[in-house]
PDB file of C-alpha atoms in Angstrom:
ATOM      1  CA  UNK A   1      24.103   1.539  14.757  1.00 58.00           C
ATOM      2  CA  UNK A   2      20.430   2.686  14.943  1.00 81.00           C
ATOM      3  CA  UNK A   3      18.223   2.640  12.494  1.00 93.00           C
ATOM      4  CA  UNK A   4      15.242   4.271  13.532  1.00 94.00           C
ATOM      5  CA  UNK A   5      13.544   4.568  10.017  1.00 96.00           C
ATOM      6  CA  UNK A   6      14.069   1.081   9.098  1.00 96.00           C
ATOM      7  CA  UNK A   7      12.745   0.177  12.481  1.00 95.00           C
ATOM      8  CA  UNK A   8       9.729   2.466  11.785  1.00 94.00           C
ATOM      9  CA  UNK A   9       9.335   0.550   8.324  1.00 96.00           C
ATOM     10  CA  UNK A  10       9.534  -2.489  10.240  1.00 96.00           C
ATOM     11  CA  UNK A  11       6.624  -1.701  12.541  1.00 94.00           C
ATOM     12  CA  UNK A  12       4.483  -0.631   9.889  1.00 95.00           C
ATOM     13  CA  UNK A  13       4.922  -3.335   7.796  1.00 96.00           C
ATOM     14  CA  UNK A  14       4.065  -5.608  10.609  1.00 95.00           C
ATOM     15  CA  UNK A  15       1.898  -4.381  12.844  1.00 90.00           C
ATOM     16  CA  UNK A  16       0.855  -1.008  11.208  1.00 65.00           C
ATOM     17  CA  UNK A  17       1.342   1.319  14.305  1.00 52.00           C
ATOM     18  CA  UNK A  18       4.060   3.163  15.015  1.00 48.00           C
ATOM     19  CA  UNK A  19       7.006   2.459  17.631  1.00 44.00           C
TER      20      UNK A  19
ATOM     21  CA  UNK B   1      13.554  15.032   7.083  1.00 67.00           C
ATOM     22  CA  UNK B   2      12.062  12.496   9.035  1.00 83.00           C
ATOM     23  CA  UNK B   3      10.078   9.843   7.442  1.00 89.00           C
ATOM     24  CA  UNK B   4       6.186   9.407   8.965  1.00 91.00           C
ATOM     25  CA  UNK B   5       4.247   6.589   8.839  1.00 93.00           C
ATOM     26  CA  UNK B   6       2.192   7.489   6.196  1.00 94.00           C
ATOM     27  CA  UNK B   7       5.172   7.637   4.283  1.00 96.00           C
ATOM     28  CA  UNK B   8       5.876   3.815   5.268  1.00 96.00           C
ATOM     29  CA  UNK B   9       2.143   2.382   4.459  1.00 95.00           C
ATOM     30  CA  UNK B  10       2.986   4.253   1.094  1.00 96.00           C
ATOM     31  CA  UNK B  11       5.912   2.628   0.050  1.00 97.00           C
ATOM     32  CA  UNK B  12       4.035  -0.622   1.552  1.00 96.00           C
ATOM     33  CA  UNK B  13       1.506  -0.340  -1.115  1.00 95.00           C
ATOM     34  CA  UNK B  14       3.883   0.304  -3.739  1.00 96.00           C
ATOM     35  CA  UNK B  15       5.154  -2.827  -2.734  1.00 97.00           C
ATOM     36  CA  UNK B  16       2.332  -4.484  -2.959  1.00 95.00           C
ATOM     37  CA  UNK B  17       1.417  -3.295  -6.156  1.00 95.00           C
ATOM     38  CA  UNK B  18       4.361  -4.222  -7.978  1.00 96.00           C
ATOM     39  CA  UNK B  19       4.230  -7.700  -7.064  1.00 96.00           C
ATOM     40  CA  UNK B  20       0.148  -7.950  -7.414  1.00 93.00           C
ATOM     41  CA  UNK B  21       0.982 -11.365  -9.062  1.00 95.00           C
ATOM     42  CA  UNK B  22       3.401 -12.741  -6.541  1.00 95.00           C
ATOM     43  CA  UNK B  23       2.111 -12.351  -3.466  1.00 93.00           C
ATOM     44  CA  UNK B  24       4.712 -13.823  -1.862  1.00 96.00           C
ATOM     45  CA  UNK B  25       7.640 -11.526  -2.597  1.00 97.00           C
ATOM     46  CA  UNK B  26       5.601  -9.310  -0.416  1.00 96.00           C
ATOM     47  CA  UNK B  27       5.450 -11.958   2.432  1.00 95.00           C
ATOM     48  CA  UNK B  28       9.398 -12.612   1.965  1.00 97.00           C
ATOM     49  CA  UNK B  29       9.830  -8.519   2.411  1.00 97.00           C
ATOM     50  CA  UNK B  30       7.931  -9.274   5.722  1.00 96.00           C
ATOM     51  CA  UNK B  31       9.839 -11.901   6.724  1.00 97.00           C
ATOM     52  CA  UNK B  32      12.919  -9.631   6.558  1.00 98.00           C
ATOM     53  CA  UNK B  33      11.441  -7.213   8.448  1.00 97.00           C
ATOM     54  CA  UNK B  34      10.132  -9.459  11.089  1.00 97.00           C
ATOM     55  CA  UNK B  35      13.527 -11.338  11.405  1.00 97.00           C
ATOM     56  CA  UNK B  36      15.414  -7.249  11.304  1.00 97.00           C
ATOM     57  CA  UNK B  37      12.696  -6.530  14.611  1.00 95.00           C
ATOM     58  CA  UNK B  38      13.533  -9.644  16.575  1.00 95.00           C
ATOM     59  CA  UNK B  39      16.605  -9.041  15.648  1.00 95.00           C
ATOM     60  CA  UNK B  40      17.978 -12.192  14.065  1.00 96.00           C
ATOM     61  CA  UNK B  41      19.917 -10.157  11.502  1.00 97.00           C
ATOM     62  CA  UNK B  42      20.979  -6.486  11.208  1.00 96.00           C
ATOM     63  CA  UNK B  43      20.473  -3.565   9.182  1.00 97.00           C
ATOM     64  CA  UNK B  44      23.649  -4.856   6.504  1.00 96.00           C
ATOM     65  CA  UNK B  45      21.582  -8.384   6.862  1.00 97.00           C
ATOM     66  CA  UNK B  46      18.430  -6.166   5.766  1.00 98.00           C
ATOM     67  CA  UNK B  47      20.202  -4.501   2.778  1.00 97.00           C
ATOM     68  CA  UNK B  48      21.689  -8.128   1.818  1.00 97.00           C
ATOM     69  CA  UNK B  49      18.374  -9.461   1.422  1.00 98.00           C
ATOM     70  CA  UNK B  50      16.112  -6.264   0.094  1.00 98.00           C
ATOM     71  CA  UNK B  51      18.806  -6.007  -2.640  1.00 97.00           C
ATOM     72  CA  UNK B  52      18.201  -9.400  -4.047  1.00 96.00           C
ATOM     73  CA  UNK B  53      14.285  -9.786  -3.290  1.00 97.00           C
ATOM     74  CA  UNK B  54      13.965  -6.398  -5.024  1.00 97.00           C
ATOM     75  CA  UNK B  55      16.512  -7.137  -7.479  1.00 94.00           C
ATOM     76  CA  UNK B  56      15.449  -5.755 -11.304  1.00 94.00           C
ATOM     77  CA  UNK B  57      12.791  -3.158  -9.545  1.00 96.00           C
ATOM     78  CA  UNK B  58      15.012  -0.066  -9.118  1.00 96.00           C
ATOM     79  CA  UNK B  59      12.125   2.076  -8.190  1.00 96.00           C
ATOM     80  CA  UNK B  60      11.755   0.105  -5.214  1.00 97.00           C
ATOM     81  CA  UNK B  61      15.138   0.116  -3.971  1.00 97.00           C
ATOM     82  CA  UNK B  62      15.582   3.730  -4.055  1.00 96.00           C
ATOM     83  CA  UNK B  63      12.111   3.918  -1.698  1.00 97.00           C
ATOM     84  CA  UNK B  64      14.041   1.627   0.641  1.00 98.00           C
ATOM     85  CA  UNK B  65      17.318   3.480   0.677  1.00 97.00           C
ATOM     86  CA  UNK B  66      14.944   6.662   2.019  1.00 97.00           C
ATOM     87  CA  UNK B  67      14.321   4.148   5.253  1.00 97.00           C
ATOM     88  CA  UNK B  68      18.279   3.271   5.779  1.00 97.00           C
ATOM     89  CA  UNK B  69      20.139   5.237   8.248  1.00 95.00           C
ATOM     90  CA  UNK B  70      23.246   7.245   6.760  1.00 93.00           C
ATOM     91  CA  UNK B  71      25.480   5.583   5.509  1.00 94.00           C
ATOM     92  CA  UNK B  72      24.020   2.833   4.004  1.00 96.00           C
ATOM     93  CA  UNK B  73      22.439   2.134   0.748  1.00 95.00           C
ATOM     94  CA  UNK B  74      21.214  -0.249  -2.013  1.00 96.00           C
ATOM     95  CA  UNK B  75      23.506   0.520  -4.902  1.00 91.00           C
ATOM     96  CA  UNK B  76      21.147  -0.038  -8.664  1.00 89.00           C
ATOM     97  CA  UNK B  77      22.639  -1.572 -11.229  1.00 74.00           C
ATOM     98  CA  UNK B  78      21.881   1.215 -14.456  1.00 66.00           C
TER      99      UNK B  78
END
């Protein structure tokens, strides 16, 4: 299942640009 | 309604905030995320782990819940 959101979280958190 | 980035570094800092004086807890929360983007666990693996490093701070688990895709969420304990 996608979870483009949580991915979008993810990417933030981590990196702070988007996907 | 589709979450934006600014939405994300908000809920970051709210994260941040509440654990000022554990610095850590944030670093675990990025560990989860990191191991979610490479993939080692899934979203359910995500919710496992959110739900007990954010365990006693409803506030924050009902910011995450806005990130989950349908169908999921962090139940808080009243």
């Amino acid at each position: 299942l996608a979870a483009p959101q949580l991915i979008m979280l993810a990417n933030v958190a981590l990196t702070g640009e988007v996907n | 309604q589709r979450l934006k980035v600014e939405d994300a570094l908000s809920y970051l800092d709210q994260v941040k905030l509440q654990f000022g004086s554990q610095p850590q807890v944030y670093n675990d929360f990025l560990d989860i995320m990191k191991e979610f983007k490479s993939q080692s666990i899934d979203t359910p693996g995500v919710i496992s782990r959110v739900s007990q490093l954010f365990k006693g701070h409803p506030d924050l688990i009902m910011g995450f819940n806005t990130f989950l895709p349908p169908g999921y969420k962090i139940e808080v304990q009243t």
